[in-house]
Amino acid sequence: MNGDTLLEVDDLRVTFPTRTGIVQAVRGVSFSLGRERLGIVGESGSGKSQTGRAIMGLTPPQAEVSAKKLAFNGIDLLSISPRQRRSLRGNRIAMILQDPKYSLDPVMTIGRQIVETLRTHEKVSRAEARERALAMLQAVQIRDPARVFDLYPHEVSGGMGQRAMIAMMLITGPELMIADEPTSALDVTVQLDVLKILDKLVAERGMGLIFISHDLRLVSSFCDRVVVMYAGKVVEQIKASELRDAQHPYTRGLLNCMPRIGFERHPLPVLDRKPEWAA
Amino acid sequence: MTAAVAIEGLEVVFDRFRALKGVSLEVREGESYGLVGESGSGKSTLLRAITGLAPVASGTIIVNGKTLGKTRDKAFYRDVQMVFQDPYGSLHPRQTVDRLLQEPLAIHGIADGEKRIERALDEVGLGKGFRFRYAHQLSGGQRQRVAIARALILEPSILLLDEPTSALDASVQAEVLNLLEEVRRRHKLTFLMVSHDLAIITHMCERLMVMQNGEAVETLTASQLIGHRVSEDYTRNLLRASEGFVRTA
Amino acid sequence: MSAETIQSRREWLLSDRPASRLQARLGRAYVAWRRFSANRLALVGMLIIIALVLVAALADVLAPYSATVGDLKNARLLPPSAAHWFGTDDLGRDIYSRIVYGARWTLYVVILVAIIAAPIGLLVGTVAGYAGGWTDTILMRITDIFLAFPKLVLALAFVAALGPGIENAVLAIAITSWPPYARIARAETLTVRNSDYIKAVQLMGASPFRIVLRHIMPLCISSLIIRVTLDMAGIILTAAGLGFLGLGAQPPLPEWGAMIASGRRFILDQWWVAAAPGAAILIVSLGFNLLGDGLRDALDPRSGDQ
Ligand SMILES: Nc1ncnc2c1ncn2[C@@H]1O[C@H](COP(=O)(O)OP(=O)(O)O)[C@@H](O)[C@H]1O
Ligand SMILES: Nc1ncnc2c1ncn2[C@@H]1O[C@H](COP(=O)(O)OP(=O)(O)O)[C@@H](O)[C@H]1O
Ligand SMILES: [Mg+2]
Ligand SMILES: [Mg+2]
C-alpha cells in the first residue's frame, strides 16, 4: 500500500433484527485502505452496500453495527458522537449512490444543492460558493456549467445527474469517497466517462476510493485492489492486476461466467456454489 | 426461406416524440437476432410495436408471412411471446406460479394444462417444488425462469426478449442465457433479443442491429463484430466501451 | 394439541415451498393474520365486531323483553336496574332488549351498504382506470358530482325523494358511499395498469374484461376492504343521523339512531334513554375503526408483499 492508512476495518458486522429472526448482512469484514482505489465486488445481497453504509454511519437505525476496529485516520468511528460523525460525513468522507434521482433533492436546482452543501461545511460567501460550485461542475466535465447550475435534477440525463452528484460530494474535498454502484444505471459509454472523471479526481486529490460494484470485470480494470464478498464475508482480497490468478473458486467463477466478445463458450460456465464458501 | 419477422420503415410516435424513425429489419426463421444500443434508442419500443403495445404511426410489420394491422388476434399471441427485463415487475404479486402459468392456457382454452405446466417448469429447471410459490418467494433468476416458462407454455415460434438478464447477477445471467440457448435449440425458436451489452448479443445472436436515437446505425453479423469489422464510429465506441475501463496517461 | 404439532403446522403454513394451491393460500392468509394479530387494538376491534355479530344472531336468546311492545302502564322511563339493565323508554320498552335487537339493524345497514357500494365503486374505478380516455373522463365526472355534495345532505335528498324507511336509507347511503371507492380503485388501477405483469397478460391475448376482473380487481380489493371497514363507522352514523331525523328506520323499529332521536326529549332527566344507544354506536364505530386500522397493516400491499 502506498503511504498512510486512511481507513481500517477489522471484523465489521452488521445485523438486522427481522420478523423471521436475525439477518447477518455483514459477517466479519476486514480490510484497510490507503490513498488508493479499492473495489468491493460480489453478487447482490452479499453485503457490499451495508459495508459501505456502516463506514459512512448510514446504517438503518434498527440494525446493529459492531467491529473490533473501524478507524478513519485514527479516529474510532464507533465511539465518536453522532454529531462528530455527521460532520465527518459531509466533510471528510463522502458517498455516491447508484441512482442520483434518490440522492438529489428534486425541488432544488443542482447548483443550489452544491452551494448549500459547501456552505454547511465551510464559511464562504455566496459569491465564492457559486464560483467554486461552477468550477466543480466543470471539473466533472459538464460542458455548460452555468446552464446546468440552474437546472432541476429531473431536467438532466442519468449521466449528467451522476456527475452533478459527484460534484456535490467532492465540493468539500473529502479524503475518502465511497461510491456504491455509481455507474450501474448508466450506459456503457457514459459509464466510462464517469469513471474517467472519478479516476482523475482520485489521482489529483489523493483521495481514497472504495468502489462498490457487482461487475468484477469493470472493477478489475478500474481499481488497484479488489475485495471479493460472498454472503457477508470477504472470500478473497487480491491485486486487480493479479486477478487472473485468483485462488477462490467464487472469484474465478464470477470472472468466467460473463460472456466476452471473441471468446465463444456455449454453454457459459456457471457458478457451482459450495456451502463452505459461506461458512 | 421466409422471414419470421420483417419490418419495413417502422415509425412509432408517442404524442409528438418519434421513438422510432423508419426502422427496417428482417429476422429469418430460426435465427437469433440482436438489437443493441444505448438506453432510449428505441429497442424496447421496437419489440412493443411488434406486440401491439406501442402506437405504430407508419410502416409494416410482417410476422410469419402475415401483415399485422392495428390489433392483434389471439392466434398472434400463440406465435409470438415476450420476456421482460425486470423480473420483479413481470410477475403478478398476488398469483402463484401455478396460476401464472394457467392463465395463458385458460385464455386459449388449452386442455392438457396439468401436463403442460409440469413440463414447462421442468424445462426451465424449476421443478414441481416451485409450482405453488408466489413471486416474492422466488429469487430474481427464478422469477426470470418462470417468465420464460410462461412465454413458452403456448409453444410460440418467436420469442421477443427485452434485456432478459440485465437485472440479474453475472452468475445467474449465465444460467439464464444457457437456458435460453437450450430452449431455442429444442423448440427451434426465433429470437429477437434486446440488450445494451454487446458481449451478450454476440454470445446469443447470429446477426444484430445497432440502434441510436430511434434509428438503425448498422446491421452486422456476430463474426463481423468479433473481428471489429464495423463501419460506424458509434459501434466502434460501443465495442471499445465493452472492453472495460482503460487508464490513459 | 401438543406443542410439537402446533409447531409443525406453523412450519407447514410458513413454508417457502408450498406443495399445493391450498397450502399456498392458507400460508398467505396466515402471514396476514400474524401481522394483524400483532396489533392488539386491531384484535380488540375484531372482538367488538364479533360480539356485534353474536348479539345480532342470538338476539332472541339475549333479549329478556320484546323490542317493540312495552309495558306502558308500569314501566315508563325507569332508570337502569336489575330488571331493566339499561332502563326503559317512554313507551315502557326495555332499552337493553331494544339495543340487542338494534344490533341486527345496524348489521343489516352496514352489510347492505358494503355489498352495494363497494362493488359499484370497484367496477367504476377499475374500468375507468384501465380504459382511460373518454370512458375514464365520463365515469370520473359522474363520481365527482357525487363527491361534490356532503354525504349526509345527498343521502337526505335521496331519502326525501324515495320516502323514509330503513331500506331507502340503506339505498341512499349506498348511493352516496361508492364514489370514494371508485377513486381508490381507479388510483390503484392506474399504478398497476402499465406494469409489466399486466402487459404480460395482455400479451397472452387476454380480453380487457378478463384483465380487469381477474388481474386488476384482486389488487384493488385489499385497499377497498380497508377503506370500507374504516367507513363503517361513518355509515352507522349516517344511518343513525337519518334515523334521528326521522327519515331512516321508522318506529317501532329498534334502530339505534332512531332510539337516540326519541330519547332526546328526556335527555336531561332520563339520560339513559339516549345514552345507551349512543354508547352502542360509539363502541361499534370504534370497533370498525380499530379493525380497519389492523387490516391496513395486515393487507396493505405497500407494506412488503407477504
Ligand atoms: N433493512 C434491512 N432489513 C433486513 N435485512 C436487510 C436490510 N437491508 C439489507 N439487508 C440484508 O443485508 C444483506 C446485504 O445487503 P446489501 O449490503 O444491500 O447487499 P449488496 O449491496 O451487496 O447487494 C441482504 O442480504 C439483505 O437481506
Ligand atoms: N409510453 C411512452 N410515452 C412516451 N415516450 C416513450 C414511451 N415509451 C418510450 N418512450 C420514449 O421512447 C424512447 C425509446 O424508448 P425505449 O424503446 O424504451 O428505449 P430502450 O429500450 O432502447 O432503452 C425513449 O426516449 C423513451 O423516453
Ligand atoms: Mg447494493
Ligand atoms: Mg428498454
XYZ file of C-alpha atoms in Angstrom, chain B residues 44 48 82-90 140 144 161-168 194 196, chain C residues 196:
24
model
C -37.916 -1.849 -26.323
C -43.548 -3.386 -28.207
C -42.164 -11.874 -24.836
C -39.889 -11.924 -21.779
C -39.488 -8.639 -19.939
C -36.437 -7.013 -18.442
C -37.455 -6.631 -14.837
C -38.043 -9.972 -13.146
C -39.505 -8.140 -10.157
C -42.145 -6.391 -12.226
C -43.270 -9.000 -14.683
C -34.545 -12.836 -9.432
C -36.989 -14.916 -14.866
C -36.513 -10.892 -25.230
C -36.187 -7.423 -23.730
C -32.914 -7.362 -21.778
C -33.890 -10.595 -20.052
C -30.756 -10.731 -17.899
C -29.769 -7.139 -17.279
C -31.278 -7.127 -13.799
C -29.534 -10.343 -12.784
C -32.557 -6.673 -26.950
C -27.284 -2.907 -24.147
C -45.087 -5.478 -16.879
